[in-house]
Amino acid sequence: MIIKMGLGMRISARVIAVGMVLAALAVEALAASDVRSVRLWRAPDNTRLVFDLSGPVKHSVFTLTSPNRIVVDITGAKSMTGFDGLALANTPITGVRSAQRGPEELRVVIDLSAPVTPKSFTLAPNQQYGDRLVVDLFDQGADTQPSLPDTTVASAPPVPVTPTQAPTKLVPVPNGKRDIVIAIDAGHGGEDPGALSPVKGQYEKHVTLAIAKELQRQINAEKGFRGELVRTGDYFIPLRKRTEIARKKGADLFVSIHADAAPRAAAFGASVYALSDRGATSETARWLADSENQSDLIGGAGNVSLDDKDRMLAGVLLDLSMTASLSSSLNVGNKVLTNMGRITPLHKRRVEQAGFMVLKSPDIPSILVETGFISNPNEARKLASASHQQALARSITSGAKQFFQQNPPPGTYVAWLRDTGKIAQGPRDHVVSSGESLALIAQRYQVSLAALRSANNLKSDVIKVGQTLQVPATALAAQP
């Protein structure tokens, strides 16, 4: 009995000792995290603070009034950086200060000039950053999106870009007809730099914004068209919110601008993507979907899932699935791709598609334009060139204009021009999507089945998904 008790006591003592060591290690690991730097971005309706950490932490956030301030308590951290370098202009923040409340708790106080609504979350390390604590301060009652200066802190300088202040449309559209609105989404931004270039200081987020602003300038120069930027500066917008912004602006077309990347530096060429409700059409499409989808995870919206097998996919093409009219998307995508092929090499000579679950009924034709491979040194230098940015924007403008001249939305100035015979109603292309029949297509375009068969040399009414049909020039405009 004595031996057994002694042995049991020795085992218990060892267990307790091991437990104490593990507990001590856990405390030490938690206390070892340092705040290495703080970055700030101003968006139209919120301000984002990102605390770069040496390891994981726990935190809590609460608000105080008289005066307004936000308090962030970070457990397991100590500050090793100052806040004096933060660019606080055009933000509700008047100052940021910190104090060590104990060896394991740092308190950060954010002084405010106006009330805000805070939201916070932590992010695990990725290929660009280590552990991070993100604090978003949302303005109260912010409904507009003013053009704001870049307030990036501790970020690489942007690529030299074309002067990009898009002109205000000065000439009103006659007869009370509205403009065709094209929403231009510059991929990535803020905390999410996108793909990295071998050219020093070049990030995808800067290249896409430069091309987007040039595209807006060119579209606004076309009578009857108006370009609207989804992102006007270097700040992060969750992917789902991008199409919400486009919808609020009354967009007739959503164009997302990106610069591709691949494991092989030799990969080159531009691509155009549209949504597919069936499998991806190439391994490139699958790779793109997976890599682009990480931006929402970087921004903290990592709870989106497509199905039981691919829970981490939540990206640009998924977002397009909520808004894309597939047939029109393929149509306009083909026209954009054809025009791009005249000024730059193409990675694929057809519109690529990636398969995602459709989450909503589509209402806006949407395409994703990969302007080139930023991972390729030669293409990276071209993408930084103002002349190449202008040429890329011109090819997208031309493709969109050709599409809408053939398929103008009712009530627009371009539709009025077509209906009054001021522009030709030449033959149009229609890309067959899932569920369509030849009879339904003929009915949509108000043309006879015989005319549709004749224009396409069809011996029967059998058509295939993805097949391009030519709609005869005598057809009326399609009604959406």
Short mmCIF file of C-alpha atoms in Angstrom, two decimals:
data_model
loop_
_atom_site.label_atom_id
_atom_site.label_comp_id
_atom_site.label_asym_id
_atom_site.label_seq_id
_atom_site.Cartn_x
_atom_site.Cartn_y
_atom_site.Cartn_z
CA MET A 1 0.00 0.00 0.00
CA ILE A 2 2.76 2.41 0.91
CA ILE A 3 4.66 1.67 -2.28
CA LYS A 4 1.54 2.14 -4.40
CA MET A 5 0.66 5.37 -2.69
CA GLY A 6 4.19 6.64 -3.10
CA LEU A 7 4.21 5.72 -6.75
CA GLY A 8 0.79 7.38 -7.23
CA MET A 9 2.00 10.49 -5.46
CA ARG A 10 5.12 10.59 -7.67
CA ILE A 11 2.98 10.20 -10.84
CA SER A 12 0.57 12.89 -9.66
CA ALA A 13 3.45 15.20 -8.91
CA ARG A 14 4.85 14.66 -12.40
CA VAL A 15 1.45 15.34 -13.97
CA ILE A 16 1.09 18.52 -11.94
CA ALA A 17 4.62 19.58 -12.85
CA VAL A 18 4.01 18.98 -16.55
CA GLY A 19 0.74 20.90 -16.33
CA MET A 20 2.49 23.82 -14.66
CA VAL A 21 5.19 23.86 -17.32
CA LEU A 22 2.63 23.82 -20.11
CA ALA A 23 0.63 26.58 -18.44
CA ALA A 24 3.77 28.63 -18.04
CA LEU A 25 4.71 28.09 -21.66
CA ALA A 26 1.19 29.13 -22.75
CA VAL A 27 1.41 32.33 -20.70
CA GLU A 28 4.90 32.99 -22.02
CA ALA A 29 3.75 32.43 -25.62
CA LEU A 30 0.76 34.72 -25.11
CA ALA A 31 2.88 37.43 -23.51
CA ALA A 32 5.55 37.22 -26.20
CA SER A 33 3.49 39.02 -28.88
CA ASP A 34 4.64 42.52 -29.77
CA VAL A 35 2.83 45.23 -31.73
CA ARG A 36 5.44 45.71 -34.44
CA SER A 37 3.68 48.30 -36.59
CA VAL A 38 0.33 49.97 -37.18
CA ARG A 39 -1.14 50.71 -40.60
CA LEU A 40 -4.16 52.83 -41.45
CA TRP A 41 -6.46 53.10 -44.45
CA ARG A 42 -9.35 55.47 -45.00
CA ALA A 43 -12.31 54.18 -47.02
CA PRO A 44 -15.38 56.20 -47.99
CA ASP A 45 -17.42 55.00 -45.02
CA ASN A 46 -14.89 53.60 -42.56
CA THR A 47 -11.36 53.79 -41.22
CA ARG A 48 -9.30 50.63 -40.83
CA LEU A 49 -6.46 50.20 -38.33
CA VAL A 50 -4.25 47.12 -38.67
CA PHE A 51 -1.94 46.14 -35.82
CA ASP A 52 0.88 43.90 -37.05
CA LEU A 53 1.78 41.39 -34.32
CA SER A 54 4.62 38.99 -33.63
CA GLY A 55 2.15 36.32 -32.52
CA PRO A 56 -1.50 35.60 -31.68
CA VAL A 57 -3.38 37.67 -29.08
CA LYS A 58 -6.80 38.00 -27.51
CA HIS A 59 -8.59 41.32 -27.44
CA SER A 60 -11.74 43.20 -26.50
CA VAL A 61 -13.18 46.49 -27.73
CA PHE A 62 -15.58 48.94 -26.09
CA THR A 63 -16.67 52.55 -26.64
CA LEU A 64 -16.66 55.57 -24.29
CA THR A 65 -18.34 58.97 -24.64
CA SER A 66 -17.71 62.51 -23.37
CA PRO A 67 -15.35 62.59 -25.18
CA ASN A 68 -15.83 59.92 -27.87
CA ARG A 69 -13.17 57.22 -27.87
CA ILE A 70 -12.60 53.53 -28.58
CA VAL A 71 -10.70 51.36 -26.13
CA VAL A 72 -8.91 48.21 -27.35
CA ASP A 73 -7.53 45.88 -24.68
CA ILE A 74 -5.01 43.41 -26.13
CA THR A 75 -4.20 40.48 -23.88
CA GLY A 76 -0.79 38.92 -24.44
CA ALA A 77 0.86 41.89 -26.14
CA LYS A 78 3.16 44.80 -25.53
CA SER A 79 3.75 47.81 -27.73
CA MET A 80 7.03 48.21 -29.55
CA THR A 81 5.94 50.95 -31.94
CA GLY A 82 4.61 54.48 -31.72
CA PHE A 83 1.51 55.95 -33.27
CA ASP A 84 2.91 59.38 -34.19
CA GLY A 85 3.37 58.48 -37.87
CA LEU A 86 -0.29 57.69 -38.57
CA ALA A 87 -1.88 59.94 -41.21
CA LEU A 88 -5.11 60.91 -39.45
CA ALA A 89 -6.33 63.54 -41.94
CA ASN A 90 -9.84 62.89 -43.30
CA THR A 91 -10.51 60.36 -40.55
CA PRO A 92 -12.59 60.64 -37.35
CA ILE A 93 -9.45 59.77 -35.35
CA THR A 94 -7.77 62.65 -33.53
CA GLY A 95 -5.13 60.59 -31.78
CA VAL A 96 -4.01 57.09 -30.77
CA ARG A 97 -2.27 56.36 -27.46
CA SER A 98 -1.35 53.26 -25.51
CA ALA A 99 -0.37 52.14 -22.03
CA GLN A 100 0.85 48.85 -20.61
CA ARG A 101 -1.69 47.83 -17.94
CA GLY A 102 0.39 44.83 -16.97
CA PRO A 103 3.04 42.52 -18.42
CA GLU A 104 0.34 40.72 -20.40
CA GLU A 105 -2.16 43.46 -21.31
CA LEU A 106 -1.82 46.48 -23.58
CA ARG A 107 -4.54 49.15 -23.69
CA VAL A 108 -4.89 51.24 -26.85
CA VAL A 109 -7.16 54.30 -26.75
CA ILE A 110 -8.40 55.82 -30.03
CA ASP A 111 -9.57 59.41 -29.57
CA LEU A 112 -12.38 60.46 -31.91
CA SER A 113 -13.91 63.63 -33.27
CA ALA A 114 -17.25 61.90 -33.94
CA PRO A 115 -19.04 58.70 -32.88
CA VAL A 116 -18.21 55.55 -34.85
CA THR A 117 -19.27 51.90 -34.80
CA PRO A 118 -16.30 49.57 -34.19
CA LYS A 119 -15.79 46.09 -35.57
CA SER A 120 -12.67 44.02 -34.84
CA PHE A 121 -11.19 40.64 -35.65
CA THR A 122 -7.82 38.86 -35.70
CA LEU A 123 -6.17 37.30 -38.73
CA ALA A 124 -3.72 34.41 -38.93
CA PRO A 125 -0.45 34.79 -40.87
CA ASN A 126 -0.46 34.54 -44.67
CA GLN A 127 2.18 34.85 -47.37
CA GLN A 128 2.44 38.63 -46.93
CA TYR A 129 1.79 39.30 -43.24
CA GLY A 130 2.07 37.73 -39.80
CA ASP A 131 -0.63 37.79 -37.12
CA ARG A 132 -2.82 40.89 -37.25
CA LEU A 133 -5.52 42.62 -35.26
CA VAL A 134 -7.91 44.61 -37.46
CA VAL A 135 -10.12 47.37 -36.04
CA ASP A 136 -12.68 48.91 -38.42
CA LEU A 137 -14.37 52.17 -37.40
CA PHE A 138 -17.56 52.71 -39.39
CA ASP A 139 -18.89 56.24 -39.83
CA GLN A 140 -22.42 56.94 -38.73
CA GLY A 141 -24.83 57.81 -41.54
CA ALA A 142 -22.21 57.71 -44.30
CA ASP A 143 -24.07 57.26 -47.60
CA THR A 144 -21.66 58.81 -50.10
CA GLN A 145 -18.25 57.77 -51.40
CA PRO A 146 -16.03 60.86 -51.68
CA SER A 147 -12.68 60.64 -53.42
CA LEU A 148 -10.14 60.38 -50.63
CA PRO A 149 -6.36 60.66 -50.56
CA ASP A 150 -4.19 57.63 -50.00
CA THR A 151 -3.53 57.35 -46.26
CA THR A 152 -1.53 54.13 -46.35
CA VAL A 153 0.96 53.74 -43.51
CA ALA A 154 4.03 51.51 -43.69
CA SER A 155 3.14 50.35 -47.19
CA ALA A 156 5.18 50.18 -50.36
CA PRO A 157 4.83 53.22 -52.64
CA PRO A 158 2.41 52.85 -55.53
CA VAL A 159 3.52 52.18 -59.08
CA PRO A 160 3.78 55.38 -61.16
CA VAL A 161 0.45 55.68 -62.91
CA THR A 162 -1.35 57.82 -65.42
CA PRO A 163 -3.01 61.00 -64.12
CA THR A 164 -6.40 59.56 -63.37
CA GLN A 165 -8.93 62.16 -62.29
CA ALA A 166 -11.89 61.18 -64.45
CA PRO A 167 -13.78 64.12 -65.93
CA THR A 168 -17.31 64.91 -64.86
CA LYS A 169 -19.77 64.38 -67.69
CA LEU A 170 -20.64 67.89 -68.83
CA VAL A 171 -22.95 67.16 -71.80
CA PRO A 172 -26.43 66.00 -70.72
CA VAL A 173 -27.93 63.07 -72.57
CA PRO A 174 -30.80 64.37 -74.78
CA ASN A 175 -34.46 63.39 -74.65
CA GLY A 176 -34.25 62.46 -70.99
CA LYS A 177 -32.52 59.17 -71.81
CA ARG A 178 -30.12 57.81 -69.23
CA ASP A 179 -26.48 56.79 -69.58
CA ILE A 180 -25.38 53.18 -69.68
CA VAL A 181 -23.55 52.70 -66.37
CA ILE A 182 -20.42 50.54 -66.20
CA ALA A 183 -19.15 49.75 -62.69
CA ILE A 184 -15.36 49.39 -62.67
CA ASP A 185 -13.92 47.36 -59.83
CA ALA A 186 -10.19 47.70 -59.18
CA GLY A 187 -9.21 44.39 -57.60
CA HIS A 188 -7.76 44.14 -54.09
CA GLY A 189 -6.75 47.27 -52.13
CA GLY A 190 -5.64 48.37 -48.69
CA GLU A 191 -4.75 45.43 -46.46
CA ASP A 192 -5.00 43.12 -49.48
CA PRO A 193 -2.18 44.01 -51.93
CA GLY A 194 -3.07 41.26 -54.39
CA ALA A 195 -0.32 39.60 -56.41
CA LEU A 196 3.27 40.70 -55.88
CA SER A 197 5.50 41.67 -58.78
CA PRO A 198 9.20 40.93 -59.26
CA VAL A 199 9.48 44.67 -59.96
CA LYS A 200 10.32 46.33 -56.64
CA GLY A 201 7.41 48.23 -55.06
CA GLN A 202 4.80 47.06 -57.59
CA TYR A 203 1.59 45.60 -56.18
CA GLU A 204 -1.45 44.39 -58.07
CA LYS A 205 -3.74 46.73 -56.10
CA HIS A 206 -1.94 49.83 -57.48
CA VAL A 207 -1.87 48.58 -61.08
CA THR A 208 -5.56 47.68 -61.08
CA LEU A 209 -6.58 51.06 -59.65
CA ALA A 210 -4.52 52.89 -62.29
CA ILE A 211 -6.15 50.93 -65.13
CA ALA A 212 -9.62 51.31 -63.55
CA LYS A 213 -9.28 55.10 -63.37
CA GLU A 214 -8.08 55.28 -66.97
CA LEU A 215 -10.99 53.07 -68.01
CA GLN A 216 -13.41 55.40 -66.21
CA ARG A 217 -11.90 58.40 -68.01
CA GLN A 218 -12.33 56.76 -71.41
CA ILE A 219 -15.88 55.56 -70.74
CA ASN A 220 -16.93 59.02 -69.55
CA ALA A 221 -15.66 60.44 -72.84
CA GLU A 222 -18.22 58.32 -74.73
CA LYS A 223 -21.62 59.95 -75.15
CA GLY A 224 -24.33 57.85 -73.53
CA PHE A 225 -21.94 56.00 -71.19
CA ARG A 226 -20.85 56.62 -67.60
CA GLY A 227 -18.08 54.87 -65.68
CA GLU A 228 -18.38 54.46 -61.91
CA LEU A 229 -15.44 53.37 -59.77
CA VAL A 230 -16.18 50.82 -57.07
CA ARG A 231 -12.89 51.59 -55.29
CA THR A 232 -11.53 55.13 -55.56
CA GLY A 233 -8.38 54.75 -53.44
CA ASP A 234 -6.11 52.34 -51.61
CA TYR A 235 -8.52 50.74 -49.14
CA PHE A 236 -10.14 47.36 -48.68
CA ILE A 237 -13.69 46.52 -49.78
CA PRO A 238 -15.15 43.06 -49.05
CA LEU A 239 -15.93 41.21 -52.25
CA ARG A 240 -19.66 40.97 -51.68
CA LYS A 241 -19.88 44.68 -50.99
CA ARG A 242 -18.29 45.47 -54.35
CA THR A 243 -21.31 44.25 -56.27
CA GLU A 244 -23.60 45.95 -53.74
CA ILE A 245 -21.87 49.24 -54.58
CA ALA A 246 -22.27 48.51 -58.30
CA ARG A 247 -25.97 47.80 -57.82
CA LYS A 248 -26.50 51.05 -55.86
CA LYS A 249 -24.87 52.94 -58.74
CA GLY A 250 -27.35 51.36 -61.17
CA ALA A 251 -24.72 49.41 -63.08
CA ASP A 252 -25.58 47.79 -66.40
CA LEU A 253 -22.20 46.02 -66.50
CA PHE A 254 -19.70 45.04 -63.78
CA VAL A 255 -16.03 44.86 -64.83
CA SER A 256 -13.47 43.62 -62.29
CA ILE A 257 -9.85 44.51 -63.15
CA HIS A 258 -7.00 42.24 -62.01
CA ALA A 259 -3.39 41.41 -62.86
CA ASP A 260 -2.77 37.68 -62.87
CA ALA A 261 -0.03 35.70 -61.13
CA ALA A 262 1.23 32.16 -61.57
CA PRO A 263 3.84 29.91 -59.97
CA ARG A 264 5.82 30.03 -63.23
CA ALA A 265 7.32 33.44 -64.02
CA ALA A 266 7.16 32.58 -67.74
CA ALA A 267 3.33 32.59 -67.80
CA PHE A 268 2.04 35.52 -69.86
CA GLY A 269 -1.02 36.95 -71.58
CA ALA A 270 -4.34 38.59 -70.80
CA SER A 271 -7.54 36.68 -70.00
CA VAL A 272 -11.24 37.34 -69.53
CA TYR A 273 -13.35 35.31 -67.12
CA ALA A 274 -17.08 34.85 -66.73
CA LEU A 275 -19.05 32.72 -64.33
CA SER A 276 -19.93 29.13 -65.12
CA ASP A 277 -22.58 27.02 -63.43
CA ARG A 278 -20.65 23.89 -64.23
CA GLY A 279 -17.06 22.77 -63.81
CA ALA A 280 -14.03 24.98 -64.43
CA THR A 281 -12.89 25.02 -68.05
CA SER A 282 -9.19 24.79 -67.26
CA GLU A 283 -6.69 24.28 -64.49
CA THR A 284 -5.80 27.96 -64.87
CA ALA A 285 -9.37 28.89 -64.06
CA ARG A 286 -9.33 26.69 -60.97
CA TRP A 287 -6.01 28.15 -59.80
CA LEU A 288 -7.21 31.70 -60.35
CA ALA A 289 -10.44 31.13 -58.46
CA ASP A 290 -8.59 29.72 -55.48
CA SER A 291 -5.93 32.45 -55.33
CA GLU A 292 -8.25 35.40 -55.92
CA ASN A 293 -10.65 34.09 -53.30
CA GLN A 294 -8.11 34.62 -50.54
CA SER A 295 -8.73 38.39 -50.51
CA ASP A 296 -11.93 38.05 -48.51
CA LEU A 297 -10.08 35.89 -46.01
CA ILE A 298 -7.40 38.59 -45.76
CA GLY A 299 -10.20 41.07 -45.08
CA GLY A 300 -11.71 38.92 -42.38
CA ALA A 301 -14.80 37.58 -44.17
CA GLY A 302 -13.65 33.99 -44.04
CA ASN A 303 -17.03 32.45 -43.24
CA VAL A 304 -18.20 32.09 -46.84
CA SER A 305 -18.43 28.55 -48.16
CA LEU A 306 -19.36 27.16 -51.56
CA ASP A 307 -20.09 23.57 -50.65
CA ASP A 308 -19.07 20.85 -48.24
CA LYS A 309 -15.83 20.09 -50.10
CA ASP A 310 -14.36 23.56 -50.72
CA ARG A 311 -15.12 25.58 -47.61
CA MET A 312 -12.29 28.09 -48.13
CA LEU A 313 -13.35 29.27 -51.59
CA ALA A 314 -14.93 32.70 -51.35
CA GLY A 315 -13.75 35.07 -54.03
CA VAL A 316 -14.22 37.26 -56.98
CA LEU A 317 -15.91 34.73 -59.25
CA LEU A 318 -18.14 33.59 -56.38
CA ASP A 319 -19.14 37.20 -55.94
CA LEU A 320 -19.82 37.49 -59.65
CA SER A 321 -22.18 34.54 -59.32
CA MET A 322 -24.56 36.73 -57.35
CA THR A 323 -24.80 39.30 -60.11
CA ALA A 324 -23.80 37.82 -63.44
CA SER A 325 -26.12 37.33 -66.36
CA LEU A 326 -24.13 34.49 -67.89
CA SER A 327 -25.15 34.78 -71.52
CA SER A 328 -24.51 38.54 -71.63
CA SER A 329 -21.33 38.11 -69.62
CA LEU A 330 -19.93 35.67 -72.17
CA ASN A 331 -21.04 37.95 -75.00
CA VAL A 332 -19.38 41.10 -73.68
CA GLY A 333 -16.39 39.03 -72.51
CA ASN A 334 -15.81 37.76 -76.04
CA LYS A 335 -15.87 41.29 -77.42
CA VAL A 336 -13.46 42.57 -74.78
CA LEU A 337 -11.12 39.61 -75.35
CA THR A 338 -11.11 40.18 -79.12
CA ASN A 339 -10.15 43.82 -78.65
CA MET A 340 -7.49 42.97 -76.05
CA GLY A 341 -5.95 40.47 -78.46
CA ARG A 342 -5.17 43.36 -80.81
CA ILE A 343 -2.89 45.11 -78.29
CA THR A 344 -1.46 42.38 -76.04
CA PRO A 345 -0.84 38.61 -76.15
CA LEU A 346 -3.69 36.45 -74.85
CA HIS A 347 -3.26 33.66 -72.32
CA LYS A 348 -6.35 31.92 -73.69
CA ARG A 349 -8.22 32.84 -76.89
CA ARG A 350 -11.67 32.30 -75.42
CA VAL A 351 -13.50 33.52 -72.38
CA GLU A 352 -12.56 31.30 -69.45
CA GLN A 353 -15.15 30.14 -66.95
CA ALA A 354 -14.91 28.78 -63.41
CA GLY A 355 -17.68 26.76 -61.78
CA PHE A 356 -19.29 28.17 -58.66
CA MET A 357 -22.65 27.66 -56.98
CA VAL A 358 -25.15 30.37 -57.96
CA LEU A 359 -26.27 32.09 -54.79
CA LYS A 360 -28.70 34.68 -56.20
CA SER A 361 -30.70 35.31 -59.33
CA PRO A 362 -28.36 37.20 -61.69
CA ASP A 363 -29.11 40.82 -62.59
CA ILE A 364 -25.87 42.44 -63.81
CA PRO A 365 -23.64 41.03 -66.58
CA SER A 366 -20.18 40.65 -65.03
CA ILE A 367 -16.70 39.89 -66.28
CA LEU A 368 -13.27 39.63 -64.66
CA VAL A 369 -10.41 40.95 -66.79
CA GLU A 370 -6.90 39.70 -66.11
CA THR A 371 -4.80 42.40 -67.79
CA GLY A 372 -1.62 40.29 -67.80
CA PHE A 373 0.70 38.33 -65.54
CA ILE A 374 2.24 40.66 -62.96
CA SER A 375 4.41 37.70 -61.91
CA ASN A 376 6.11 37.89 -65.33
CA PRO A 377 8.89 40.55 -65.23
CA ASN A 378 8.28 41.69 -68.83
CA GLU A 379 4.51 41.98 -68.39
CA ALA A 380 4.96 43.64 -64.99
CA ARG A 381 6.95 46.44 -66.63
CA LYS A 382 4.28 46.81 -69.32
CA LEU A 383 1.52 46.98 -66.71
CA ALA A 384 3.36 49.87 -65.02
CA SER A 385 3.45 51.80 -68.31
CA ALA A 386 0.93 54.60 -68.79
CA SER A 387 0.69 53.90 -72.54
CA HIS A 388 -0.05 50.20 -71.96
CA GLN A 389 -2.63 51.03 -69.30
CA GLN A 390 -4.36 53.35 -71.78
CA ALA A 391 -4.31 50.66 -74.49
CA LEU A 392 -5.78 48.05 -72.13
CA ALA A 393 -8.50 50.46 -71.03
CA ARG A 394 -9.29 51.29 -74.66
CA SER A 395 -9.74 47.61 -75.53
CA ILE A 396 -12.19 47.15 -72.64
CA THR A 397 -14.05 50.33 -73.58
CA SER A 398 -14.34 49.21 -77.21
CA GLY A 399 -15.62 45.75 -76.27
CA ALA A 400 -18.22 47.14 -73.86
CA LYS A 401 -19.34 49.76 -76.36
CA GLN A 402 -19.77 47.15 -79.11
CA PHE A 403 -21.82 44.97 -76.79
CA PHE A 404 -24.17 47.75 -75.71
CA GLN A 405 -24.64 49.09 -79.22
CA GLN A 406 -26.01 45.66 -80.08
CA ASN A 407 -27.82 45.14 -76.76
CA PRO A 408 -28.73 48.57 -75.36
CA PRO A 409 -30.77 48.58 -72.13
CA PRO A 410 -34.25 50.11 -72.61
CA GLY A 411 -34.49 53.76 -71.70
CA THR A 412 -30.87 54.56 -72.46
CA TYR A 413 -29.52 57.08 -74.93
CA VAL A 414 -27.87 54.28 -76.92
CA ALA A 415 -31.22 52.45 -77.18
CA TRP A 416 -32.83 55.68 -78.41
CA LEU A 417 -30.11 56.03 -81.07
CA ARG A 418 -30.73 52.50 -82.26
CA ASP A 419 -34.52 52.77 -82.21
CA THR A 420 -34.43 56.00 -84.22
CA GLY A 421 -32.10 54.49 -86.80
CA LYS A 422 -29.15 56.69 -85.84
CA ILE A 423 -26.92 53.65 -85.29
CA ALA A 424 -26.95 50.43 -87.27
CA GLN A 425 -28.62 47.33 -85.90
CA GLY A 426 -26.03 44.95 -87.27
CA PRO A 427 -26.02 41.25 -86.44
CA ARG A 428 -25.36 40.34 -82.84
CA ASP A 429 -23.79 37.39 -81.11
CA HIS A 430 -25.54 35.30 -78.48
CA VAL A 431 -23.65 32.77 -76.35
CA VAL A 432 -25.87 29.85 -75.39
CA SER A 433 -26.18 29.33 -71.64
CA SER A 434 -27.56 26.41 -69.66
CA GLY A 435 -31.33 25.88 -69.98
CA GLU A 436 -31.73 27.80 -73.25
CA SER A 437 -33.28 26.39 -76.41
CA LEU A 438 -33.25 27.74 -79.94
CA ALA A 439 -36.95 28.59 -79.65
CA LEU A 440 -36.41 30.60 -76.44
CA ILE A 441 -33.53 32.51 -78.03
CA ALA A 442 -35.62 33.28 -81.11
CA GLN A 443 -38.44 34.53 -78.88
CA ARG A 444 -36.09 36.67 -76.82
CA TYR A 445 -34.74 38.45 -79.91
CA GLN A 446 -38.11 38.51 -81.67
CA VAL A 447 -36.84 36.68 -84.74
CA SER A 448 -38.26 33.60 -86.44
CA LEU A 449 -36.79 30.16 -85.86
CA ALA A 450 -36.19 29.82 -89.59
CA ALA A 451 -34.21 33.07 -89.72
CA LEU A 452 -32.13 32.01 -86.71
CA ARG A 453 -31.42 28.58 -88.26
CA SER A 454 -30.48 30.17 -91.59
CA ALA A 455 -28.13 32.74 -90.03
CA ASN A 456 -26.23 29.95 -88.27
CA ASN A 457 -26.44 27.20 -90.93
CA LEU A 458 -28.28 24.93 -88.50
CA LYS A 459 -29.90 21.76 -89.82
CA SER A 460 -31.78 21.16 -86.56
CA ASP A 461 -32.73 22.96 -83.37
CA VAL A 462 -29.98 21.25 -81.35
CA ILE A 463 -27.59 23.73 -79.73
CA LYS A 464 -24.84 23.40 -77.11
CA VAL A 465 -24.00 25.40 -73.99
CA GLY A 466 -21.22 27.84 -74.85
CA GLN A 467 -22.08 27.86 -78.57
CA THR A 468 -22.09 31.33 -80.18
CA LEU A 469 -25.10 32.09 -82.36
CA GLN A 470 -25.44 35.03 -84.72
CA VAL A 471 -28.72 36.88 -84.35
CA PRO A 472 -29.85 38.30 -87.74
CA ALA A 473 -29.56 42.05 -88.28
CA THR A 474 -33.34 42.35 -88.68
CA ALA A 475 -33.87 41.32 -85.05
CA LEU A 476 -35.11 43.84 -82.50
CA ALA A 477 -33.21 44.56 -79.32
CA ALA A 478 -33.32 41.94 -76.62
CA GLN A 479 -35.56 42.74 -73.71
CA PRO A 480 -33.88 42.01 -70.39
#
